[in-house]
CSV table of C-alpha atoms in Angstrom, one decimal:
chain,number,residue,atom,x,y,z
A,1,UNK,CA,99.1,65.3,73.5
A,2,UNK,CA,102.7,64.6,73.0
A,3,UNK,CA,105.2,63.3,75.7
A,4,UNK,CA,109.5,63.3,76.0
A,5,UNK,CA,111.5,61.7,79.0
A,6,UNK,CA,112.9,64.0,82.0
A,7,UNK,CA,114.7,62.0,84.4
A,8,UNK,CA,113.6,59.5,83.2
A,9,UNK,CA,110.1,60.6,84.2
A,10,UNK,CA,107.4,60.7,81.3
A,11,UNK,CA,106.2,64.7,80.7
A,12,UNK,CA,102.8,65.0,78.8
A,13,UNK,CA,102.6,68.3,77.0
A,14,UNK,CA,100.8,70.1,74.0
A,15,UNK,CA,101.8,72.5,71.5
A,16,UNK,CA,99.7,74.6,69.1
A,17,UNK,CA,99.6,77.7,66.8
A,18,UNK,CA,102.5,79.7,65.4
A,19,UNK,CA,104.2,82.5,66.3
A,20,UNK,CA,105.3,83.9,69.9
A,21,UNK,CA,105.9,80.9,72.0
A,22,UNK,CA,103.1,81.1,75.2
A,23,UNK,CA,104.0,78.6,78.1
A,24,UNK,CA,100.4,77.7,80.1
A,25,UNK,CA,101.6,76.5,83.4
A,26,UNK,CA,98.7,74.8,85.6
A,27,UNK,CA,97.8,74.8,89.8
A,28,UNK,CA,98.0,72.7,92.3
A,29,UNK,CA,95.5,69.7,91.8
A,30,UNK,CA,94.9,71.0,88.3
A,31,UNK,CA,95.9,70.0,85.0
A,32,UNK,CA,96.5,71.0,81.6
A,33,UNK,CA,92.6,71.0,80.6
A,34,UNK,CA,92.2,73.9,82.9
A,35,UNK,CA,93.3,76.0,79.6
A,36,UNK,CA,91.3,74.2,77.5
A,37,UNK,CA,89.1,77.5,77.1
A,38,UNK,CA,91.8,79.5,76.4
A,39,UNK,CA,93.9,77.7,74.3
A,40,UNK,CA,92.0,77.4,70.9
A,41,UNK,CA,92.1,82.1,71.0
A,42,UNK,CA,95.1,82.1,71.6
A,43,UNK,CA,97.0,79.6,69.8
A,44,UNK,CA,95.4,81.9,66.3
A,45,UNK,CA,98.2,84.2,66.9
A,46,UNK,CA,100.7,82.5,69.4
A,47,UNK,CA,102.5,79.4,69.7
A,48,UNK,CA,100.6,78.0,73.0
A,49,UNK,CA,102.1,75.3,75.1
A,50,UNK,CA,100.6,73.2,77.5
A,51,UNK,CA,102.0,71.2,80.1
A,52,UNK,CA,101.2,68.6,82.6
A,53,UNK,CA,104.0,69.5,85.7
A,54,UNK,CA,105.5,67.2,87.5
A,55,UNK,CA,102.6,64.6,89.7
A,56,UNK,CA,100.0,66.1,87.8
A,57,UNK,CA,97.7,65.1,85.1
A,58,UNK,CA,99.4,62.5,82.9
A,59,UNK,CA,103.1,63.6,83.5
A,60,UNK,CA,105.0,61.2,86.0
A,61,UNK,CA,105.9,62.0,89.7
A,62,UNK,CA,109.9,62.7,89.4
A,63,UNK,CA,110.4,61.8,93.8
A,64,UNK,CA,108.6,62.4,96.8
A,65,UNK,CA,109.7,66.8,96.8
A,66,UNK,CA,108.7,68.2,93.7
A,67,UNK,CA,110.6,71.5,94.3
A,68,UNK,CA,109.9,74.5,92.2
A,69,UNK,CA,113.0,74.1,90.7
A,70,UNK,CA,112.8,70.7,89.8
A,71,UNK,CA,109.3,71.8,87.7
A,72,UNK,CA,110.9,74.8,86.2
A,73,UNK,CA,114.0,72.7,85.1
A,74,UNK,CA,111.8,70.4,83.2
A,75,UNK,CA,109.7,73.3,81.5
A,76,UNK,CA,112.7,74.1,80.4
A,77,UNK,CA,113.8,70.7,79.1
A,78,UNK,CA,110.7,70.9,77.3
A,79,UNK,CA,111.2,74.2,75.7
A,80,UNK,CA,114.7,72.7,74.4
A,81,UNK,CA,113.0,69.8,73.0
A,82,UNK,CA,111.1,72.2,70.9
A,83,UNK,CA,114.1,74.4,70.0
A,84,UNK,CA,112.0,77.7,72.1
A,85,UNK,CA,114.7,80.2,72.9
A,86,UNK,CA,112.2,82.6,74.3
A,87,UNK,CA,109.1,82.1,75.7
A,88,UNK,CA,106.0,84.3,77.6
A,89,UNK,CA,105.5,82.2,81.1
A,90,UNK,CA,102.2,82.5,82.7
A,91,UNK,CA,101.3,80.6,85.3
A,92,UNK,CA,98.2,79.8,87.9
A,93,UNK,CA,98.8,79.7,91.4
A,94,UNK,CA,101.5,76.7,91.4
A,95,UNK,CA,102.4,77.7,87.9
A,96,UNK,CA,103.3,81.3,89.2
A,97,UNK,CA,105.7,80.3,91.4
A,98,UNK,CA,107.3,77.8,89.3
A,99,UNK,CA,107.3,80.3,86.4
A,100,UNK,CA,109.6,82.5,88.9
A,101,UNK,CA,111.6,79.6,89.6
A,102,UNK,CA,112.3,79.7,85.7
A,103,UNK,CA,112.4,83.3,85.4
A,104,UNK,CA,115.4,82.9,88.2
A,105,UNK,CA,116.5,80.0,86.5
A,106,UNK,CA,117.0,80.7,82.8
A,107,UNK,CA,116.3,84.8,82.3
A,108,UNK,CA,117.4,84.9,78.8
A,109,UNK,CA,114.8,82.7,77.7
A,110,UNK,CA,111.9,85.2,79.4
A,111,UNK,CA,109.8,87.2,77.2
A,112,UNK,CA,107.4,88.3,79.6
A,113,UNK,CA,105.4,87.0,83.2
A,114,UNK,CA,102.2,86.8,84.1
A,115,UNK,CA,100.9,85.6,87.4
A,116,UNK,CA,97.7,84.4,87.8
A,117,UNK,CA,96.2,84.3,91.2
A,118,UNK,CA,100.1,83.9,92.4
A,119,UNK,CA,102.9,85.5,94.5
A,120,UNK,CA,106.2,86.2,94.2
A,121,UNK,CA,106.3,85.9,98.4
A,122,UNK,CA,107.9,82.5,100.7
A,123,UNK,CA,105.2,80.8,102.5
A,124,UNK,CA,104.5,82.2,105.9
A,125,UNK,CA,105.3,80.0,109.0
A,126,UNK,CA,101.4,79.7,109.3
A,127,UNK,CA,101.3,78.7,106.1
A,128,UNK,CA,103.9,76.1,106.2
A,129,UNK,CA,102.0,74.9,109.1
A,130,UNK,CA,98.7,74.2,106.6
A,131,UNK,CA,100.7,72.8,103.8
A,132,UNK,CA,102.2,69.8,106.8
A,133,UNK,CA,98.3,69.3,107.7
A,134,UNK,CA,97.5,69.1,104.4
A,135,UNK,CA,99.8,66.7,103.6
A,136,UNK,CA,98.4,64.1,106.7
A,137,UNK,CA,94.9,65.2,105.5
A,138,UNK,CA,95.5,64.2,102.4
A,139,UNK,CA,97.2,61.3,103.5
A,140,UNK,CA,93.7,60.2,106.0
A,141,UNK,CA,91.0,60.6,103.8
A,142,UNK,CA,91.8,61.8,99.8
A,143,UNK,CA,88.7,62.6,98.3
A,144,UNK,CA,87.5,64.3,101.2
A,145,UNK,CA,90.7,66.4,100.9
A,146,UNK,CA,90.5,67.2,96.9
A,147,UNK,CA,87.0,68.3,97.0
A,148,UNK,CA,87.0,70.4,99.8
A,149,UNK,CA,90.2,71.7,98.8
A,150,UNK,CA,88.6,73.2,95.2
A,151,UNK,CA,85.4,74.3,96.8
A,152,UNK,CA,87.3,76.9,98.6
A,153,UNK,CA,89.3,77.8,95.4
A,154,UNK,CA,85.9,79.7,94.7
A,155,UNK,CA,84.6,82.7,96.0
A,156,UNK,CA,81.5,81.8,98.0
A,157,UNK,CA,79.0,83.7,96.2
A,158,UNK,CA,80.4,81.1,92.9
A,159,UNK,CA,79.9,78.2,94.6
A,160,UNK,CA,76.4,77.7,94.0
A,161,UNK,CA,76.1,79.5,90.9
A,162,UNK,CA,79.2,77.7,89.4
A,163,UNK,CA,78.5,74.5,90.7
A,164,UNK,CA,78.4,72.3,87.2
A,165,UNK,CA,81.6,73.6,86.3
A,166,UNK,CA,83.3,72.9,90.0
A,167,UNK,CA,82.4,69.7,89.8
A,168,UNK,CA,84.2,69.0,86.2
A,169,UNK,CA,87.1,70.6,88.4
A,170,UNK,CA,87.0,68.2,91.0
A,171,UNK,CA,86.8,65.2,88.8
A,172,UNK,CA,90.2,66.7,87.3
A,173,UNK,CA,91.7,67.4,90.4
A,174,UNK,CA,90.7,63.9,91.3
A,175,UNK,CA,93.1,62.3,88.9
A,176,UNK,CA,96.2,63.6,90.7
A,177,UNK,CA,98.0,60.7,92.5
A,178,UNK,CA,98.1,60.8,96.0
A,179,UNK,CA,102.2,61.0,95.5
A,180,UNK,CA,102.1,64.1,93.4
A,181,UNK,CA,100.1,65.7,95.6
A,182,UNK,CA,102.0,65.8,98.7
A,183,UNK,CA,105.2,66.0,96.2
A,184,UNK,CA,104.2,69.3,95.3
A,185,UNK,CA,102.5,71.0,99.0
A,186,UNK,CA,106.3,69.8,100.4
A,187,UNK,CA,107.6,71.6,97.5
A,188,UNK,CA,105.8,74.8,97.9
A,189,UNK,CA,106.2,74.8,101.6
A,190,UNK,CA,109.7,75.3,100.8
A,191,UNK,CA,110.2,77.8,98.0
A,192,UNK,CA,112.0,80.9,98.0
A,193,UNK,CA,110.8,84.4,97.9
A,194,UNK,CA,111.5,85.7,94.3
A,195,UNK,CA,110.1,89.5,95.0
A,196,UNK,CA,113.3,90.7,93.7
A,197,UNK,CA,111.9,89.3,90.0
A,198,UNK,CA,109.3,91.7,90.6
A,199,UNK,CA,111.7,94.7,90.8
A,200,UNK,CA,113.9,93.9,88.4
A,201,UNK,CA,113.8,92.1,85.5
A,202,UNK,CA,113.1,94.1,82.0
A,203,UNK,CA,110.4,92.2,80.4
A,204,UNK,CA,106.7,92.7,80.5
A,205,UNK,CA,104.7,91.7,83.7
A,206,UNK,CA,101.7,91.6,85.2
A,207,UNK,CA,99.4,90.2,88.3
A,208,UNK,CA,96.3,88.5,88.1
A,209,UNK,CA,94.5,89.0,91.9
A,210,UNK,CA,91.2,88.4,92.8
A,211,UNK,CA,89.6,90.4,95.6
A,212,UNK,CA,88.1,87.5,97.4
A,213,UNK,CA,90.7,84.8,97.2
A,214,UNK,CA,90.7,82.8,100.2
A,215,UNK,CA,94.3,81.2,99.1
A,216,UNK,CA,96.0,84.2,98.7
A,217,UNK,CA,95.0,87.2,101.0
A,218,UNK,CA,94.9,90.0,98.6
A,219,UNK,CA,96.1,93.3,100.3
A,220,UNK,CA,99.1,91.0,101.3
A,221,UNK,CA,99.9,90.2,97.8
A,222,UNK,CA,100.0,94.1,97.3
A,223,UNK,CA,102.8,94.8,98.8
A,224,UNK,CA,105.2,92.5,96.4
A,225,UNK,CA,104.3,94.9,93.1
A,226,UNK,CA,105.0,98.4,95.4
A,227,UNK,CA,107.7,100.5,93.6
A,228,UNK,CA,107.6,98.0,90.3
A,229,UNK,CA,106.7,98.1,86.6
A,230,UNK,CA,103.6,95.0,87.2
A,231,UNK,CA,100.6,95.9,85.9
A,232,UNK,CA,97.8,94.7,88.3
A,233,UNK,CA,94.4,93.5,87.7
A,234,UNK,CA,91.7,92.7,90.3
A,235,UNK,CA,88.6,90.7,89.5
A,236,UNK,CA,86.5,90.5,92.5
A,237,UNK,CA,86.1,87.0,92.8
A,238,UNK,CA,88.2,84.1,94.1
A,239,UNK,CA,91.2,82.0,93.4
A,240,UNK,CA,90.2,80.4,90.4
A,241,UNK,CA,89.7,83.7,87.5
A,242,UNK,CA,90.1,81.3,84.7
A,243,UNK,CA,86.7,79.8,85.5
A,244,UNK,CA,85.1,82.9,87.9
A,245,UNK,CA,86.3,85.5,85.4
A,246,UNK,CA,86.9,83.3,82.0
A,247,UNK,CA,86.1,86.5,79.3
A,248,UNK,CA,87.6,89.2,81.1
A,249,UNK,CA,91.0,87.2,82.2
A,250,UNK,CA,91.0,86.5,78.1
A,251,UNK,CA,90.8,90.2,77.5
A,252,UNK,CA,93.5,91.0,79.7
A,253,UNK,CA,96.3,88.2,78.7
A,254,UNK,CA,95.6,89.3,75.3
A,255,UNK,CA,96.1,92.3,75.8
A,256,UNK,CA,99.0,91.8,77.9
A,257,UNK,CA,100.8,89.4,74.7
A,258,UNK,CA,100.6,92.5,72.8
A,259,UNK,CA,103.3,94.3,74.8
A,260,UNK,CA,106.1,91.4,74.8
């Protein structure tokens, strides 16, 4: 693990391997360790970096709004402290919308996108609804609110047949401070919609969706890729296809790296 100073905020990060630089960018109540399976393949023929964002896992909490911006601004001070010019961004939930903050952000530095179990699309007004109950749920009874919050990351038919390894996530998830946390549901409450990235922009992309995701309503997400260049893959699981879909999400990034 190494670390540098944004804002005066500490940033934990990792970087491995040679070649294409690869920026891993976590979810909500996750950390960098939810790459761990992926990082060891992929750092034989990329340059893979890791990083703990903002209120999350061992990196500092920067103020009471972590705004997508305000993550995708230190990515990028981190990518100038290791002299990356270009980089592939992929990014989980969270990480997806902070990689299109970046991709917004900085352009010239994009390689490629991938957007795991993410959209490009503003929170509803329903769903800026949930994030303000989350944040007083969160605020009432914590561990009540962590756990049950990753349980539902998971398709229900993976709930019992995954339950080892959802457990490992909730002990993760549990080391988020209570500050980061509502830092970064006030910060997704209000981010932009960044469709037009999807339309646009002339590097490689693609969309990771799964069928039963009860975060992100799939046929909803649909619409955001109509008319574009995205390539689109469906598992038929939940929210979380780096654990629910671990060999076959592997295949498909891989695969994906090979056209950027």
């Amino acid at each position: 693990m190494k670390t540098t100073i944004y804002k005066n905020t500490k940033i934990t990060f990792t970087d491995q391997g040679k070649g294409t630089a690869v920026v891993l960018l976590h979810g909500f109540l996750e950390n960098q360790a939810m790459w761990k399976a992926f990082v060891p393949e992929l750092s034989k023929k990329y340059r893979v970096i890791t990083i703990d964002l903002l209120g999350h896992g061992e990196t500092e909490c920067l103020g009471y709004v972590h705004t997508m911006e305000d993550q995708a601004d230190m990515v990028h001070h981190v990518l100038h402290e290791l002299k990356i010019r270009k980089a592939v961004l992929a990014g989980h939930s969270m990480g997806g919308y902070i990689a299109l903050a970046f991709a917004e952000l900085y352009p010239d530095t994009m390689k490629g996108l991938f957007l795991l179990n993410s959209t490009s699309l503003a929170d509803s007004d329903e769903r800026k609804i949930n994030r303000d109950r989350a944040i007083v749920a969160v605020k009432q009874n914590y561990t009540s609110f962590v756990r049950m919050s990753i349980t539902n990351l998971f398709s229900e038919a993976n709930r019992e047949k995954l339950a080892e390894l959802i457990e490992q996530v909730k002990m993760e998830a549990l080391k988020t401070p209570l500050q980061g946390i509502v830092a970064a549901l006030e910060g997704m409450k209000i981010r932009k919609d960044r469709e037009v990235i999807l339309h646009f922009a002339p590097y490689p992309m693609q969309l990771v969706l799964g069928k039963k995701d009860g975060v992100l309503n799939y046929d909803d997400n649909l619409s955001q890729i109509e008319n574009t260049k995205v390539e689109l893959t469906t598992f038929p699981d939940g929210h979380m296809s780096h654990i629910e879909n671990q060999e076959e999400l592997l295949k498909v990034f891989l695969r994906f790296l090979k056209r950027v």
